[in-house]
Coordinates of C-alpha atoms in Angstrom, one line a residue:
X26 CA -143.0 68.2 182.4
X27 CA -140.4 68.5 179.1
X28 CA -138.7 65.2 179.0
X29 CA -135.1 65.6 178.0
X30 CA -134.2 64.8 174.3
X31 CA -138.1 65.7 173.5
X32 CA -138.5 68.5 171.0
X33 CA -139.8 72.0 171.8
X34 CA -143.3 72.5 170.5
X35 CA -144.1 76.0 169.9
X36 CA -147.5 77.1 170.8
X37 CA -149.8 77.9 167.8
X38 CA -149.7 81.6 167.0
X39 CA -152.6 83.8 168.6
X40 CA -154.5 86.8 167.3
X41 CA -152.0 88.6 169.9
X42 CA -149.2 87.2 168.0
X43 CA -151.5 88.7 164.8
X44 CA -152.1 92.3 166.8
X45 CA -148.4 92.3 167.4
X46 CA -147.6 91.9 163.8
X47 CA -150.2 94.3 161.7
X48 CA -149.3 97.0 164.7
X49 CA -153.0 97.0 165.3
X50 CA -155.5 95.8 168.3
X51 CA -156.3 92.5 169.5
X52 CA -159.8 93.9 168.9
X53 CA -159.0 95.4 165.3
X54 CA -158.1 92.1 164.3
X55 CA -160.8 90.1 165.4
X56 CA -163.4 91.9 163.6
X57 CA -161.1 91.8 160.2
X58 CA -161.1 88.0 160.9
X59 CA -165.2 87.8 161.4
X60 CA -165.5 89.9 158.8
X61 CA -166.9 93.1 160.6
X62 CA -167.4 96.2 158.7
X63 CA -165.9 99.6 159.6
X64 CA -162.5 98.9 159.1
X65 CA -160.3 100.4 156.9
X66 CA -159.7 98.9 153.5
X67 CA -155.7 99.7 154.3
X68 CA -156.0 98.2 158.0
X69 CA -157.6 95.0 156.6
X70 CA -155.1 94.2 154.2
X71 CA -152.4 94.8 156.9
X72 CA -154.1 92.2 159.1
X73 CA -154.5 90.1 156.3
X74 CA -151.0 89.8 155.2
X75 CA -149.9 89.6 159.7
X76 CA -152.2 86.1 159.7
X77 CA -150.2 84.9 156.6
X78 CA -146.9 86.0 158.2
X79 CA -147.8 84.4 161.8
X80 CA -149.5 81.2 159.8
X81 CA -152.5 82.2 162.3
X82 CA -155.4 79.5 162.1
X83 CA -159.4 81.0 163.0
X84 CA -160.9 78.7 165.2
X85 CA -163.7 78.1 162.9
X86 CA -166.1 76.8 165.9
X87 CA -166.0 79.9 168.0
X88 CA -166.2 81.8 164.7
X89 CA -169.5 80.0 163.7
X90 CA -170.6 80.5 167.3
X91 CA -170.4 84.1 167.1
X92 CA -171.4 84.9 163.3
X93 CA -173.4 82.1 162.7
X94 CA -171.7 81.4 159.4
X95 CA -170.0 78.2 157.8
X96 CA -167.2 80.1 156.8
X97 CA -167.2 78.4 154.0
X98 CA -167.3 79.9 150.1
X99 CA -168.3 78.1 147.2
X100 CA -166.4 78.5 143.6
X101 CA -168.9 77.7 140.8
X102 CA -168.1 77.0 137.4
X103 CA -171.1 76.3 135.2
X104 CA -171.7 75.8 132.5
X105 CA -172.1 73.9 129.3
X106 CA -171.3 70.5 129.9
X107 CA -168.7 68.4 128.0
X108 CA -168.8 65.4 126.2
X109 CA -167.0 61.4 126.2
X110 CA -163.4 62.6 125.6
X111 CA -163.6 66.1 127.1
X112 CA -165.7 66.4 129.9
X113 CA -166.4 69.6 131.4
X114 CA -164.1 69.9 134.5
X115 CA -161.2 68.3 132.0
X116 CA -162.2 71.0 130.2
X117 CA -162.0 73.9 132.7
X118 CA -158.7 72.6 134.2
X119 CA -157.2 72.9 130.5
X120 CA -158.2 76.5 129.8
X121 CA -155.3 79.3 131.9
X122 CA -158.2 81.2 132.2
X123 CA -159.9 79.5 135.2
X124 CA -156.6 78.4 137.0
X125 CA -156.3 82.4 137.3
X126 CA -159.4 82.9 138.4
X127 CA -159.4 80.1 140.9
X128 CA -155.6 81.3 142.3
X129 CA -157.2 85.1 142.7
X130 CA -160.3 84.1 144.9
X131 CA -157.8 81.2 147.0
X132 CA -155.3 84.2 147.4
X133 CA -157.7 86.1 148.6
X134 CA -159.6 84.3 150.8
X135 CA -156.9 82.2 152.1
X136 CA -155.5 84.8 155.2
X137 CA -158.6 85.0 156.4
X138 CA -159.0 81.2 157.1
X139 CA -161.5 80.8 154.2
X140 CA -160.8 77.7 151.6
X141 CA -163.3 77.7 148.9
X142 CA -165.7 74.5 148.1
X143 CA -164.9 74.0 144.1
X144 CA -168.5 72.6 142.7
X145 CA -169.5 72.5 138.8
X146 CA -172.6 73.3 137.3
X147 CA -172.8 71.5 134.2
X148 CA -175.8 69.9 134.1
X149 CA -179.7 70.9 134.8
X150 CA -179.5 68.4 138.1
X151 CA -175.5 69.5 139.2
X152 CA -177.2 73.4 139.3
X153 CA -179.9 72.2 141.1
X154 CA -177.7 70.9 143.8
X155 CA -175.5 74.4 143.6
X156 CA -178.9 75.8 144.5
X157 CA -179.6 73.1 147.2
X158 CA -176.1 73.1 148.7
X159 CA -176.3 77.4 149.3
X160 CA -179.8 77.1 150.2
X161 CA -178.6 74.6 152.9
X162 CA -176.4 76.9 154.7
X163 CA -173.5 74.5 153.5
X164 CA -171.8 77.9 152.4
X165 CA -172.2 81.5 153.1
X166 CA -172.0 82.7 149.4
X167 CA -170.7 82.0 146.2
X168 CA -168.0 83.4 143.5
X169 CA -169.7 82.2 140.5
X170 CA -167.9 81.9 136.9
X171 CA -170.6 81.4 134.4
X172 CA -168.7 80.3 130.2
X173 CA -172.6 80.0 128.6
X174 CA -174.9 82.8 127.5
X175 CA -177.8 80.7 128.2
X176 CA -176.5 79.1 131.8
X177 CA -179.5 80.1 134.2
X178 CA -177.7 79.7 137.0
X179 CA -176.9 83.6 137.7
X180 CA -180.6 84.3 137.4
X181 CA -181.3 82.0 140.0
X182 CA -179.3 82.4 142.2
X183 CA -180.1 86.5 142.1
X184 CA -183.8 85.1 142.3
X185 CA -183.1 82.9 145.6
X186 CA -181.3 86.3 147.4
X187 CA -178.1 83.9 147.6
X188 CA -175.0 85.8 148.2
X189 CA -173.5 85.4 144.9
X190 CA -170.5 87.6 142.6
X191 CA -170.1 86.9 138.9
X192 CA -167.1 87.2 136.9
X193 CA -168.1 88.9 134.2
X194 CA -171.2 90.9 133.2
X195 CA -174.3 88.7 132.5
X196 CA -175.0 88.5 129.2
X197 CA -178.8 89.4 130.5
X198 CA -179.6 92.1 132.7
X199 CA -180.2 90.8 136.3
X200 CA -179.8 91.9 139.9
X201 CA -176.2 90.7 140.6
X202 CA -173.1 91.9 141.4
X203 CA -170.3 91.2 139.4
X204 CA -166.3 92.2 138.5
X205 CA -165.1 92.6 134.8
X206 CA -162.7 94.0 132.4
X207 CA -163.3 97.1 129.9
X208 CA -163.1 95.0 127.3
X209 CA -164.5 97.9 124.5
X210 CA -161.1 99.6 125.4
X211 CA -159.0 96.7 125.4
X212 CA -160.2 96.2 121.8
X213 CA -159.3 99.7 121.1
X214 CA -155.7 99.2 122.3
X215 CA -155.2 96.0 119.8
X216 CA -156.2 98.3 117.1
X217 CA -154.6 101.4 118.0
X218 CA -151.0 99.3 118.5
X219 CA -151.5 97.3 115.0
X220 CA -152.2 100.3 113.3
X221 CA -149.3 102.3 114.9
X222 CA -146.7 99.4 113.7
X223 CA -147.9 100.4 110.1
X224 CA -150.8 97.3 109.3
X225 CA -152.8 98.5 107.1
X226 CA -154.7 94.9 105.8
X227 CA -156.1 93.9 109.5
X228 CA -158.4 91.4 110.7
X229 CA -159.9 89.8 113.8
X230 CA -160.9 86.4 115.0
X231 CA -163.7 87.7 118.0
X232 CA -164.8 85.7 120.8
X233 CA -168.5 84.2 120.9
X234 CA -170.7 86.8 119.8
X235 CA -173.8 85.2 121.9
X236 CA -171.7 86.5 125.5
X237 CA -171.0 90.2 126.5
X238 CA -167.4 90.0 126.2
X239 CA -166.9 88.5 122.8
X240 CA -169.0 91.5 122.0
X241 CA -167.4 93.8 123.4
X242 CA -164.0 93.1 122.3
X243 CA -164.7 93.1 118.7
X244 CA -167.1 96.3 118.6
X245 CA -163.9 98.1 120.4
X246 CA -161.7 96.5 117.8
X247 CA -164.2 97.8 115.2
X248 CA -165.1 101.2 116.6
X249 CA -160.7 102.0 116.9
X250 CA -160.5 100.6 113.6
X251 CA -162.8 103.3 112.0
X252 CA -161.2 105.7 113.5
X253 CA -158.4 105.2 111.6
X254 CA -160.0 104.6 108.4
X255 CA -161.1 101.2 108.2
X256 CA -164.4 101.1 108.2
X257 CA -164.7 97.4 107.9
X258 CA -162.3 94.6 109.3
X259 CA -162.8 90.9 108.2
X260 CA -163.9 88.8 110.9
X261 CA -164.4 85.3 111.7
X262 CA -166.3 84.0 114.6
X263 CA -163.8 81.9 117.4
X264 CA -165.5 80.4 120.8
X265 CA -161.9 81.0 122.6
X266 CA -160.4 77.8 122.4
X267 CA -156.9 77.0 120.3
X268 CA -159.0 74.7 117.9
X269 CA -161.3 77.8 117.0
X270 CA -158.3 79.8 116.3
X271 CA -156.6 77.9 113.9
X272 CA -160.1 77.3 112.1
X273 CA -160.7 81.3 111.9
X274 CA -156.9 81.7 110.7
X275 CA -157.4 78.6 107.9
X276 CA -161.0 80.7 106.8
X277 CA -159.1 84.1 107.0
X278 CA -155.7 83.4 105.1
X279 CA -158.3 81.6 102.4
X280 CA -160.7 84.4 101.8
X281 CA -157.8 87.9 102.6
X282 CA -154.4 86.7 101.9
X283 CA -152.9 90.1 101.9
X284 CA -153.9 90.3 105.2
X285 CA -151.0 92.1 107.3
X286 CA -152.6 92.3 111.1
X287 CA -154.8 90.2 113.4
X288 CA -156.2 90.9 116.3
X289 CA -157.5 87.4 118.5
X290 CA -160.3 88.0 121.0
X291 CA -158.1 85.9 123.2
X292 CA -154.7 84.2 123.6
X293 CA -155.7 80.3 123.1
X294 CA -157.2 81.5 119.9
X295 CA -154.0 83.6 119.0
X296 CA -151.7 80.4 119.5
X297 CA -154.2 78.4 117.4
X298 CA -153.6 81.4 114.8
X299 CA -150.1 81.3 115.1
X300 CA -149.6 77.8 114.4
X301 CA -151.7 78.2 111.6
X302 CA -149.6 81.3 110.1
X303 CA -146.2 79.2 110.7
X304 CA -147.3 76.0 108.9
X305 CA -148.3 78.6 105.6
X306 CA -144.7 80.2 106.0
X307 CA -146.2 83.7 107.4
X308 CA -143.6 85.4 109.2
X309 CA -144.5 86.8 112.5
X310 CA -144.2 89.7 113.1
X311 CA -143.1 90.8 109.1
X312 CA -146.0 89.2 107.2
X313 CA -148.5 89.3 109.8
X314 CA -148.7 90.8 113.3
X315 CA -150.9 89.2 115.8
X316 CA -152.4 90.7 118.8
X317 CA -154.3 88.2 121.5
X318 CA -156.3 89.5 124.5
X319 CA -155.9 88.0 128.1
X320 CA -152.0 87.7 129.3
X321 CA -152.3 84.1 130.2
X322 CA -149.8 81.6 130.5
X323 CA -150.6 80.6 126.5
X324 CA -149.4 84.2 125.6
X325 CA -145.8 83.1 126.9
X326 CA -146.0 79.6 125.4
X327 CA -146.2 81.0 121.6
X328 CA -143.5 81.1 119.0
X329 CA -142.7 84.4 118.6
X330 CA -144.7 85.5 122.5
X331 CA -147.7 86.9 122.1
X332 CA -148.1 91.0 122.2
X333 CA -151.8 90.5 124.2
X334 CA -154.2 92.7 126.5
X335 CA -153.7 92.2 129.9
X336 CA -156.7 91.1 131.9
X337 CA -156.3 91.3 135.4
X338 CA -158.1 88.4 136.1
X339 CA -156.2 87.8 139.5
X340 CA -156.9 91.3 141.4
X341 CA -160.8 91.2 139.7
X342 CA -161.0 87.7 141.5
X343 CA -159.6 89.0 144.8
X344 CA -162.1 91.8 144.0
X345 CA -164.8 89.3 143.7
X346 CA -163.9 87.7 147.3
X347 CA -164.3 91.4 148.6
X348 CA -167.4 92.0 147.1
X349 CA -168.8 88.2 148.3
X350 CA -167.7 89.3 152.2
X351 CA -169.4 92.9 151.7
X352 CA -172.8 90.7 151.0
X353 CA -172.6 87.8 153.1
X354 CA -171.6 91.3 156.1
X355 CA -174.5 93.2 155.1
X356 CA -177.3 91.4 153.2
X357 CA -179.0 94.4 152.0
X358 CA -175.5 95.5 150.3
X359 CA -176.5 97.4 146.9
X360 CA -175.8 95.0 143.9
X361 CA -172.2 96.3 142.5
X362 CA -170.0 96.2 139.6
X363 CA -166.5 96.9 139.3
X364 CA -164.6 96.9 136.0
X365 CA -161.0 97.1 135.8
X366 CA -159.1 98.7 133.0
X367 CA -156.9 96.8 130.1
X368 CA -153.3 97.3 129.6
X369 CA -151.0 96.5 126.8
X370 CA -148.0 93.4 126.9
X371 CA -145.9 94.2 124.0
X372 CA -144.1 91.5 122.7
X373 CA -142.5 89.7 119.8
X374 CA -145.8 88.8 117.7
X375 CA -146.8 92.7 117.2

């Protein structure tokens, strides 16, 4: 009985309500939302985009009933740990790089009624209980971001069969699937774009040369460069952090003050460059053109913005959650990688 005066309370929206909006089956949608192969890639997205529309909730009990599945997806971050004044999930939450990440896989996931379970692998004992928690059945799988060369975590979570995607190639070879960047072309395209604008005195600040990506990034940078007759480019070592940059740009400026170009493995180490070039009145871009490598946030933040490499980092972590459901569906899925290509953000540093 309505008692007058009361207000109306709509009725929670249905997978009906869901069918109704994609313009597909009741049935269609259910297995989208239990995660079901055999439907199209095209049809899937549709559904997912109806249950954001509708604001549909799973019933995540009948779901478990029927899957026997938590629903439930961890996000890792490990590894090396912090210290007294910057400890390690301080210094995650300060680098743009994993607030993308973590915005691709919630995006993702999100529609389909998953929230991921944040946990940090910093220490021996906190991957331990990474290990413990999946082994548990506390989570179906994992997206896994992994910032050390020697973190053992991928391996052993490959070891344990644990339904597990890393962002970014290991930097040893081991059976696990994983989404990253071609980052040898993206390194080609900060050279290509320097030379182009008439540097002919270049240098680079690379990324950690112990991790697959500060590797890759600078041999790119290198191989483009010899192309175009330079056959060797100064370079000092950065670990992608804005301190690192302004070190490299101090060592640089010291030993090659002609220089004319500079090409930073990423953006935090570009604004660390750029502050470095302003306080020895460089001009940018007249003295010195600066190139960075990521498109965050800190690209937009420097003074003049920073021409940079795009990483997609947002559609590879949606990719990751794709890849994670295609595993936890079908555990004897073949371990895949998927690597997205670079673009180029002109602006006002290059």
């Amino acid at each position: 009985m309505m008692v007058e005066g009361m207000p109306r309370v709509s009725a929670p929206p249905t997978l009906e309500d869901v069918a109704r909006a994609a313009g597909v089956s009741r049935a269609t949608v259910s297995r989208v939302i239990n995660g079901i192969r055999n439907v199209d890639l095209a049809i899937q997205e549709k559904v997912r985009q109806a249950i954001a529309l509708t604001g549909y909730v799973p019933n995540q009990a009948a779901r478990s009933l029927v899957t026997r599945r938590t629903g439930a997806i961890a996000l890792i971050v490990s590894g090396a740990g912090g210290d007294e004044e910057n400890p390690f999930p301080g210094h995650v939450f300060a680098d743009p790089f994993f607030g993308r990440v973590a915005g691709g896989v919630v995006g993702f996931l999100r529609p389909l009624g998953i929230h991921p379970i944040l946990m940090f692998a910093d220490t021996p004992e906190s991957r331990d209980q990474v290990i413990a928690y999946l082994r548990q059945g506390n989570a179906d799988g994992a997206v896994l971001v992994s910032i050390s060369a020697e973190d053992t975590l991928p391996r052993r979570l490959a070891e344990a069969a644990l339904p597990t995607v890393l962002f970014a190639r290991p930097a040893r070879p081991i059976p696990i699937s994983y989404v990253d960047v071609a980052h040898r072309a993206g390194g080609r395209l900060a050279a290509d774009h320097l030379v182009a604008r008439g540097c002919r005195r270049l240098a680079t600040i690379s990324g950690p040369l112990d991790v697959p990506a500060g590797q890759d990034r600078l041999a790119g940078f290198q191989e483009a460069m010899a192309v175009h007759g330079h056959p060797y480019i100064p370079c000092v070592e950065g670990n992608f952090t804005l301190a690192s940059g302004e070190a490299a740009m101090e060592r640089l400026l010291a030993e090659h003050p002609d220089i004319d170009g500079v090409f930073a493995a990423n953006d935090l180490m570009a604004q660390g460059a750029l502050l470095v070039l302003r306080h020895h009145g460089r001009r940018v871009p007249d003295d010195v053109a600066m190139v960075g490598f990521d498109d965050s946030s800190a690209a937009l933040v420097c003074r003049p913005p920073l021409t940079t490499v795009r990483h997609p980092v947002e559609d590879m972590a949606a990719e990751m959650g794709r890849l994670l459901l295609a595993h936890i569906e079908r555990p004897d899925h073949p371990v895949t990688s998927r690597i997205f290509e670079p673009t180029l953000v002109i602006r006002e540093s290059a």
